Coordinates of C-alpha atoms (C1' of nucleotides) in Angstrom, one line a residue:
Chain I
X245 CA 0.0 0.0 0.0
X246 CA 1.1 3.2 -0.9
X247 CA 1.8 5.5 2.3
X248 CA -1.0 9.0 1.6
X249 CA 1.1 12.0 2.3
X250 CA 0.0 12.6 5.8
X251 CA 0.4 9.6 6.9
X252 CA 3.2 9.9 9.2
X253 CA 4.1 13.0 11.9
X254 CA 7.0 14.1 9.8
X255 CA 4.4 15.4 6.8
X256 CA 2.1 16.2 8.8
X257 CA 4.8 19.0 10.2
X258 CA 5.6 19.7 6.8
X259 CA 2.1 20.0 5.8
X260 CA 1.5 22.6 9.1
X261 CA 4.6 24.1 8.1
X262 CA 3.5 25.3 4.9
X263 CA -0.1 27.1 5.8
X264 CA 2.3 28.7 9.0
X265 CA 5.1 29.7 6.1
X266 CA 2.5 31.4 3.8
X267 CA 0.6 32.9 6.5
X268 CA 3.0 34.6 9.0
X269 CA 6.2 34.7 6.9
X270 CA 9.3 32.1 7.2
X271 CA 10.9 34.5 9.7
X272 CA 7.7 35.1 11.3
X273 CA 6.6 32.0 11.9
X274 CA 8.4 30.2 14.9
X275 CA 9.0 26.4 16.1
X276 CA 7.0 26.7 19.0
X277 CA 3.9 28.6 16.6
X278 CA 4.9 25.1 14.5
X279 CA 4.9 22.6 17.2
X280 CA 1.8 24.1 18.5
X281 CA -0.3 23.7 15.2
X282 CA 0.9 19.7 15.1
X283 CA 0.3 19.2 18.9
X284 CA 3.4 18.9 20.3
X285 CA 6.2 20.4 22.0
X286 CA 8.8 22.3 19.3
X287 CA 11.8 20.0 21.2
X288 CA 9.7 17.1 19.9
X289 CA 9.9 18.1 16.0
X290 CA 13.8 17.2 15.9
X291 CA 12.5 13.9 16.2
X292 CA 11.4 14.2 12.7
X293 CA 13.3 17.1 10.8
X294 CA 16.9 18.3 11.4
X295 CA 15.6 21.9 10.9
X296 CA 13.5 24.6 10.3
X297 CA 16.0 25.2 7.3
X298 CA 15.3 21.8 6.1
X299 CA 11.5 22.0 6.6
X300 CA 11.9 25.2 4.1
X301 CA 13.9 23.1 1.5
X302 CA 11.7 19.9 1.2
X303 CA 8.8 22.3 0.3
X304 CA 10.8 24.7 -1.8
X305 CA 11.7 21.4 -4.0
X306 CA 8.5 19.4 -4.1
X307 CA 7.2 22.5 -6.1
X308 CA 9.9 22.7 -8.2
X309 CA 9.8 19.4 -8.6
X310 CA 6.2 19.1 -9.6
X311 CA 6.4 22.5 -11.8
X312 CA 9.4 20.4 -13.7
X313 CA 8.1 17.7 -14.4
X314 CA 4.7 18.4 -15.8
X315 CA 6.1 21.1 -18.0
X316 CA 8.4 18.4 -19.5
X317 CA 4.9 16.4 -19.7
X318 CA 3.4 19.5 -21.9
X319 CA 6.3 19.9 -23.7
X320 CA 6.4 16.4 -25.3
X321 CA 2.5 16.6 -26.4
X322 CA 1.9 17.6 -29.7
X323 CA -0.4 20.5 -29.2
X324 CA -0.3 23.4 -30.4
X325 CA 1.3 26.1 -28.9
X326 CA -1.8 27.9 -28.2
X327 CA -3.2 24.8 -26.4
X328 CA 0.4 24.3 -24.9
X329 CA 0.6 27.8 -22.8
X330 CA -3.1 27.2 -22.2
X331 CA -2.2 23.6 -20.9
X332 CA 0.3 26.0 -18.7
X333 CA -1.2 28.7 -17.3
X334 CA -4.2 25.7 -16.5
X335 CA -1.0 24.3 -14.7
X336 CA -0.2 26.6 -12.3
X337 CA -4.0 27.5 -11.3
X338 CA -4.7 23.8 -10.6
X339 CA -1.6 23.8 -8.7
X340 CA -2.1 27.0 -6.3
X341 CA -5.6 25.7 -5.9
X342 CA -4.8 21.9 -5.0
X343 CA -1.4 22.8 -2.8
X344 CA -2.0 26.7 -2.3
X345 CA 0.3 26.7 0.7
X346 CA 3.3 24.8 -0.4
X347 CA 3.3 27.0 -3.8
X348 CA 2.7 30.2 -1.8
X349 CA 6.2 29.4 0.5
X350 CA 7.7 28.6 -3.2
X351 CA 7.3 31.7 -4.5
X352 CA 7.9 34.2 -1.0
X353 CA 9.8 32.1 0.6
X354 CA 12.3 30.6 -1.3
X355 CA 14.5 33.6 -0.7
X356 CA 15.4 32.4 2.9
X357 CA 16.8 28.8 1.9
X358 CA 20.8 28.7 2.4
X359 CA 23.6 27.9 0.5
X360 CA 23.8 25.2 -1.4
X361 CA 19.7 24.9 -1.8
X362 CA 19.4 28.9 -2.6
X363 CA 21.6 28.2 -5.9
X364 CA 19.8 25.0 -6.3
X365 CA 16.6 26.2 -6.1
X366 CA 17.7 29.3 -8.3
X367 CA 18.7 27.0 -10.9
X368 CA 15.8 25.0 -10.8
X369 CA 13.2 28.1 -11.7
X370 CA 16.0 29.0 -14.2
X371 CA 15.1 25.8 -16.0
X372 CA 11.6 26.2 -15.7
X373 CA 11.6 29.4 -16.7
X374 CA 13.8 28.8 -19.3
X375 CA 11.8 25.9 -20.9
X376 CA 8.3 28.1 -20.4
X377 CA 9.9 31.3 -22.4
X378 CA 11.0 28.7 -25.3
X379 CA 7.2 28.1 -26.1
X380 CA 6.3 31.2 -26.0
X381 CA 9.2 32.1 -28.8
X382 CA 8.4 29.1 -30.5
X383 CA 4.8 30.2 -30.7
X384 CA 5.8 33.5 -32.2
X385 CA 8.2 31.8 -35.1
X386 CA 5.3 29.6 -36.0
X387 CA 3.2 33.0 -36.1
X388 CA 0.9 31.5 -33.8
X389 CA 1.5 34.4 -31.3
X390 CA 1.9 38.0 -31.3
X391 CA 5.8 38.9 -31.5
X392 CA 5.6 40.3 -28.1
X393 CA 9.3 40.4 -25.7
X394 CA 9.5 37.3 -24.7
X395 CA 10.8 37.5 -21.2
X396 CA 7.4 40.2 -21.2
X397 CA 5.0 37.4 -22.0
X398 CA 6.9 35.1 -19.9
X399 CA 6.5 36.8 -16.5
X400 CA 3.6 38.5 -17.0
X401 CA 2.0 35.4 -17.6
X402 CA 3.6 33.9 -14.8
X403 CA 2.4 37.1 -12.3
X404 CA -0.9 36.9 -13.6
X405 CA -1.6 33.3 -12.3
X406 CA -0.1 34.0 -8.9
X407 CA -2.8 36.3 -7.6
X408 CA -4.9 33.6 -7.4
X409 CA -3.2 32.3 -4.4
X410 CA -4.3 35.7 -2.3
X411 CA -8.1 35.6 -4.0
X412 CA -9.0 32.2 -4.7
X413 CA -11.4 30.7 -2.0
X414 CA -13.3 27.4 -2.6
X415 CA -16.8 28.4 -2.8
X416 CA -16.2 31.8 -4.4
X417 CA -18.7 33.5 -6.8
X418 CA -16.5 31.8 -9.5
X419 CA -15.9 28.0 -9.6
X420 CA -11.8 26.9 -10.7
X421 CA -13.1 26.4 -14.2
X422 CA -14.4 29.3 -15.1
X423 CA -11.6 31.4 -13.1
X424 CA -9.3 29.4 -15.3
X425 CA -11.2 30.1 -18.4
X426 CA -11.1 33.9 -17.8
X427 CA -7.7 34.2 -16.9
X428 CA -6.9 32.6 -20.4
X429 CA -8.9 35.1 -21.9
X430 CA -7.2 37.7 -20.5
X431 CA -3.6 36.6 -21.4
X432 CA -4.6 35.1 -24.9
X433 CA -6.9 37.5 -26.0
X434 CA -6.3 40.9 -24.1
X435 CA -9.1 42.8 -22.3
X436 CA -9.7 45.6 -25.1
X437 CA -13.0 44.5 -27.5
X438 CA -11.6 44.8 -31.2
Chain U
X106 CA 12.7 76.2 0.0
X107 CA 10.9 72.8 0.1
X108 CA 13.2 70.3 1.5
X109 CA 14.0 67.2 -0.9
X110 CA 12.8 63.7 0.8
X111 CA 16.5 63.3 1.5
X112 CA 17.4 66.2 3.4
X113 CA 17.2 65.2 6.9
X114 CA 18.4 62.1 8.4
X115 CA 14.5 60.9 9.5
X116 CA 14.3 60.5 5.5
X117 CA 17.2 59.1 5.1
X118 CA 16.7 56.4 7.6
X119 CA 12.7 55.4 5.7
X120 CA 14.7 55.3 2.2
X121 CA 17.5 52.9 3.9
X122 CA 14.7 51.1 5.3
X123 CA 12.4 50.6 2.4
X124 CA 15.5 49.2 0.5
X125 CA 16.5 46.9 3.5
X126 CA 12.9 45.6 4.0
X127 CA 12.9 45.2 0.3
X128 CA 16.1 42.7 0.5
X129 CA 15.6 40.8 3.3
X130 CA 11.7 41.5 4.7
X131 CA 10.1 43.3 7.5
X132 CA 10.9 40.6 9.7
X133 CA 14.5 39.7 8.6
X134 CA 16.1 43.5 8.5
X135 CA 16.7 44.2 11.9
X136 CA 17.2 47.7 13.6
X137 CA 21.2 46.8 14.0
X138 CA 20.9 46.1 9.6
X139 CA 19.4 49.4 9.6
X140 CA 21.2 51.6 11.5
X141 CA 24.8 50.1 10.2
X142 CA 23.3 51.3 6.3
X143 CA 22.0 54.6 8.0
X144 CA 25.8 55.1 9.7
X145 CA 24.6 55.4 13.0
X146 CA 24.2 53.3 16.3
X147 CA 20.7 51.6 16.8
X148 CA 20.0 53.7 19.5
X149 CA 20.2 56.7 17.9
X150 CA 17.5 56.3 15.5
X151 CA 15.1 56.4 18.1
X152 CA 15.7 60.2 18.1
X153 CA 14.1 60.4 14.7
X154 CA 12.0 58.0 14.8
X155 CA 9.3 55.9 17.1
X156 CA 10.0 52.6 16.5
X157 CA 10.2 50.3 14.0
X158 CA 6.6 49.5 13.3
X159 CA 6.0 53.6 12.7
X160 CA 9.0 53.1 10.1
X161 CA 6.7 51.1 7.7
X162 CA 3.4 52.8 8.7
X163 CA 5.1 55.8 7.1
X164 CA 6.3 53.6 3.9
X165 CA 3.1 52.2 3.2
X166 CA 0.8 55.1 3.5
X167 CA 2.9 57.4 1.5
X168 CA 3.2 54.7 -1.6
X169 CA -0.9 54.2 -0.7
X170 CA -0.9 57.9 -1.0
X171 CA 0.2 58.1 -4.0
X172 CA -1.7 55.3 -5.8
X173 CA -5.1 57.0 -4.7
X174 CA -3.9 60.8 -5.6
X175 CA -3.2 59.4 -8.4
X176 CA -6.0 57.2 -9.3
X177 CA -8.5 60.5 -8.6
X178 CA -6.5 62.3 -11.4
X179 CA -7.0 59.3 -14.0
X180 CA -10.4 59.5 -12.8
X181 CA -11.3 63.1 -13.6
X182 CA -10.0 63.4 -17.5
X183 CA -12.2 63.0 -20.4
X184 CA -10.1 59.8 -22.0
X185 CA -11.7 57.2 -23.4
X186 CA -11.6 53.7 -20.5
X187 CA -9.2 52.0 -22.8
X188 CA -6.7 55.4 -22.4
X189 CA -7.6 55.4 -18.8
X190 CA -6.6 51.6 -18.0
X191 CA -4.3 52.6 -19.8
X192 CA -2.3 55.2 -17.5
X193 CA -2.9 53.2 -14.9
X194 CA -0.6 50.4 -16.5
X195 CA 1.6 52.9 -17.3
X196 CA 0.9 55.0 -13.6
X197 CA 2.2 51.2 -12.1
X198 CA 4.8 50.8 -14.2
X199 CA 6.4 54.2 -13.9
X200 CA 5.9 54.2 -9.3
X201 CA 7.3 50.8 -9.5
X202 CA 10.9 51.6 -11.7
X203 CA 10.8 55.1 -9.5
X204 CA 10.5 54.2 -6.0
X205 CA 10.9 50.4 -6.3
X206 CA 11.6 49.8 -2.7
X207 CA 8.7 51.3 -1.1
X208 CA 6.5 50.2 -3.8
X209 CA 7.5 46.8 -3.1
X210 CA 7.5 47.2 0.4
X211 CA 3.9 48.4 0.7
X212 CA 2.9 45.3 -1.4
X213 CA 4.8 42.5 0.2
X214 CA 5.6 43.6 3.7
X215 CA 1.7 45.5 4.6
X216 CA 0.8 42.2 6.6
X217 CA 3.3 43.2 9.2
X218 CA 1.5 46.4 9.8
X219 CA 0.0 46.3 13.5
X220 CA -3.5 47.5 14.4
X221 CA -5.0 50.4 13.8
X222 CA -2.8 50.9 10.7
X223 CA -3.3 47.0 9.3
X224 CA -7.2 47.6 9.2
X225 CA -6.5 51.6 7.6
X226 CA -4.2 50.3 5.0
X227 CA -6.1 47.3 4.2
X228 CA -9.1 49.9 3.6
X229 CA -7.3 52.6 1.6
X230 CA -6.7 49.4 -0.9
X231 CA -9.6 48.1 -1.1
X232 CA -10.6 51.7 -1.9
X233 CA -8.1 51.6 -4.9
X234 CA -9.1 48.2 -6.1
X235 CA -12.7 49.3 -6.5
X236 CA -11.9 52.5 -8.2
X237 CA -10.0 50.5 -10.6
X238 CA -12.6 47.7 -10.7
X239 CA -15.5 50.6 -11.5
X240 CA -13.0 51.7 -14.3
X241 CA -13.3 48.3 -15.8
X242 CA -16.9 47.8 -15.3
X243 CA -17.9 51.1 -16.9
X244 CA -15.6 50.3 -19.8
X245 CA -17.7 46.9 -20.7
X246 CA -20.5 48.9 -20.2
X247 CA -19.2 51.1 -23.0
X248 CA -18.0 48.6 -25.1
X249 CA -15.1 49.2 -25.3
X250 CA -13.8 46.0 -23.2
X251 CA -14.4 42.5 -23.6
X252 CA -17.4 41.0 -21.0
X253 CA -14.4 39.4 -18.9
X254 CA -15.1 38.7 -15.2
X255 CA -14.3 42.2 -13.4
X256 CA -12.2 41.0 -10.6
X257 CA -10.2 38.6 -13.0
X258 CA -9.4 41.8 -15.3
X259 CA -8.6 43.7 -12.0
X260 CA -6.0 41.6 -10.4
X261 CA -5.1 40.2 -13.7
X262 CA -3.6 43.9 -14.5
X263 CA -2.2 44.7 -10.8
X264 CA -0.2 40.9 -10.6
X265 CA 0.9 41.6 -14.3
X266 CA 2.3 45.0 -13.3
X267 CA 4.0 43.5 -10.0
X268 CA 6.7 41.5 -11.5
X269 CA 8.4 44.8 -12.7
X270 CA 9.7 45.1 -9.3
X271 CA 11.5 41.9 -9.7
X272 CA 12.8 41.8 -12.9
X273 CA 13.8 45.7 -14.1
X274 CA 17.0 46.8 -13.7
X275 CA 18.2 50.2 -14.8
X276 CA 20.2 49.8 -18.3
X277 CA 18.6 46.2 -18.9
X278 CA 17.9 45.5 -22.4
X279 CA 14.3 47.0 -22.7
X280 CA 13.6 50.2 -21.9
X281 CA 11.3 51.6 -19.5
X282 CA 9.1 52.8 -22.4
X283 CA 9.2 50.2 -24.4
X284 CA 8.6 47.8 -21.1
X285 CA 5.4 49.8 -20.5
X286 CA 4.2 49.5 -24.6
X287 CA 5.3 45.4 -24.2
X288 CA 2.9 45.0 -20.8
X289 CA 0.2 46.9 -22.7
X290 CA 0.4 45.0 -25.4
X291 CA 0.0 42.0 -23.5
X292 CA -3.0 43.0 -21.5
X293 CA -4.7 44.7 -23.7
X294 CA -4.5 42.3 -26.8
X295 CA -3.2 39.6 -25.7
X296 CA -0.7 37.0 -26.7
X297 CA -2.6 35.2 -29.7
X298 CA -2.7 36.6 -33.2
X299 CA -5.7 36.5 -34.0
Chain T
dG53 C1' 22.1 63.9 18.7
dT54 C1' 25.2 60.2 19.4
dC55 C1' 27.2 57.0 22.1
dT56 C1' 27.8 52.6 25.5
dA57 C1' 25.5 49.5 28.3
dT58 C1' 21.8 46.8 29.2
dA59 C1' 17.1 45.3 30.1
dG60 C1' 13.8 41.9 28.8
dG61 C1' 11.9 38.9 25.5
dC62 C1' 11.8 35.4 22.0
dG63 C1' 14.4 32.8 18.6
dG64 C1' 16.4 27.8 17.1
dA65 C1' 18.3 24.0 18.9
dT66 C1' 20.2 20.4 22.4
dA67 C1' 20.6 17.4 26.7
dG68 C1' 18.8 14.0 29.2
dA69 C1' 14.9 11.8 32.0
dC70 C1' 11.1 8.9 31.1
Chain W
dG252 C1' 9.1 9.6 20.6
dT253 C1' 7.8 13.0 23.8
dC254 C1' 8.7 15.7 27.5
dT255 C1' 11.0 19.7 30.7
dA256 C1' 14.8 22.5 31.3
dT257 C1' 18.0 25.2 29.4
dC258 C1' 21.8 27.3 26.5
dC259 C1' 23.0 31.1 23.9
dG260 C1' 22.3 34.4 20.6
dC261 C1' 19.8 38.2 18.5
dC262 C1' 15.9 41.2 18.7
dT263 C1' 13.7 46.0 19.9
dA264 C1' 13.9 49.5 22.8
dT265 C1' 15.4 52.4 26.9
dA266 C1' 18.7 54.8 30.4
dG267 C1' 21.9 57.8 31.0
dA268 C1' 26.7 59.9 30.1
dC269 C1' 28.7 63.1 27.0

DNA sequence: GTCTATAGGCGGATAGAC
DNA sequence: GTCTATCCGCCTATAGAC
């Protein structure tokens, strides 16, 4: 059987670790705020993690991990690049809606990680980055897109899907879907009526 | 004469500050960080100023300040809502490459703020956000916008604007004009060709 | 207005009993 | 594996000499 992800005290910390990360800050948030959330004393916690460096790591790189590997998944399809950066920007609003916390501490947080995961973790968003920005340019060359700056559509794209950790409520006027769908409207086809 | 924002060392300490909050947080710059940037002991800051917490009260209300002073001028012209939106693309873009650090200050760091002045600033935004919301609205009214989901458009535009902070750097290879025209662009028609 | 000294609190982390 | 007790460092802020 496949152990669920809160299935043992040391996820469960990192799971309390995340909501405490996004909502109070990595520096604002202490062991004691921590150990309270998971029911036990902060001297306890070392049972399970070396530190609260290491509790920022293993959620810095699950994102990164899971950002990675499903853009290599939309890369190999054979979309279109339309349908690709839709297939992306769906990515990232799935994402912040199924593990809003853990993203949220990826994005704020990440800053605080030390050397060698800072350069790590640096390199890692390169990548990502990196691989994203190539669609988009492909998507221009095949005249599929407008020829916009790149590095432009890249991060405002990438801004424009983050809000949605800070607004997105389950149970908000507007369901995931049609959030989704209007937020691809916005990027793809621009607010002004033509 | 009217004194420049630099001319006494009160000023001087809220610009050292915005920039240190900026790099490290609210949380992580500490009053020792502060004061060694300043050229001062600790202690002697606290002849020009309260205490820490007034040091961002004053960073965030002037930079609120300034968004709504300028949001009342937008208002009152006679430009169409697709000139208005807009200068206040090009209002964010222009703050934000200006005074960067207090810009990005007031929008990260706001959370730290302590009561009465959390609730006050938290207000004088949401003030901001529904000027710029009724903007929107009364430009699909007119036509002139597509039927998009108001508060999609809204934060859509103010996230989009937001990663300027991180990624502009004087003598980069855009300019700050042809930045603004770029994010326009973007926002306004989109990435597809149709 | 600046300094040195320090109060008083909270931070991460460890030791050792159970 | 969890607890209590504690170390030690850094934090904001104040007191008081100059």
């Amino acid at each position: 059987m496949i152990p669920t992800r809160k299935a043992n005290k040391r996820q469960l910390i990192l799971d309390e670790a995340a909501k405490l990360f996004k909502q109070k800050g990595f520096g604002g948030a202490s062991m004691r705020d921590l150990a309270s959330e998971v029911g036990i004393e902060a001297a306890s916690m070392y049972n399970h993690i070396k530190s609260k460096d290491e509790i920022l790591e293993l959620i810095c790189f699950r994102v990164s991990g899971m950002y990675i590997s499903q853009l290599a998944e939309i890369e190999a399809t054979a979309a279109s690049y339309v349908e690709k950066i839709k297939a992306l920007i769906s990515l990232h609003i799935r994402l912040m809606i199924e593990d809003g916390a853990a993203v949220s501490v990826a994005n704020h947080d990440w800053k605080y990680l030390r050397e060698p995961a800072l350069t790590e973790f640096k390199n890692a968003r390169k990548q990502y980055e990196k691989g994203f920005a190539a669609l988009i340019e492909q998507g221009i060359a095949a005249g599929e897109f407008q020829p916009v700056n790149v590095s432009v559509a890249l991060f405002t794209i990438l801004s424009a899907v983050r809000w949605v950790e800070l607004w997105y409520r389950p149970g908000r006027e507007l369901s995931a879907e049609e959030l989704e769908a209007n937020i691809i409207t916005m990027l793809l086809t621009g607010l002004e009526k033509k």
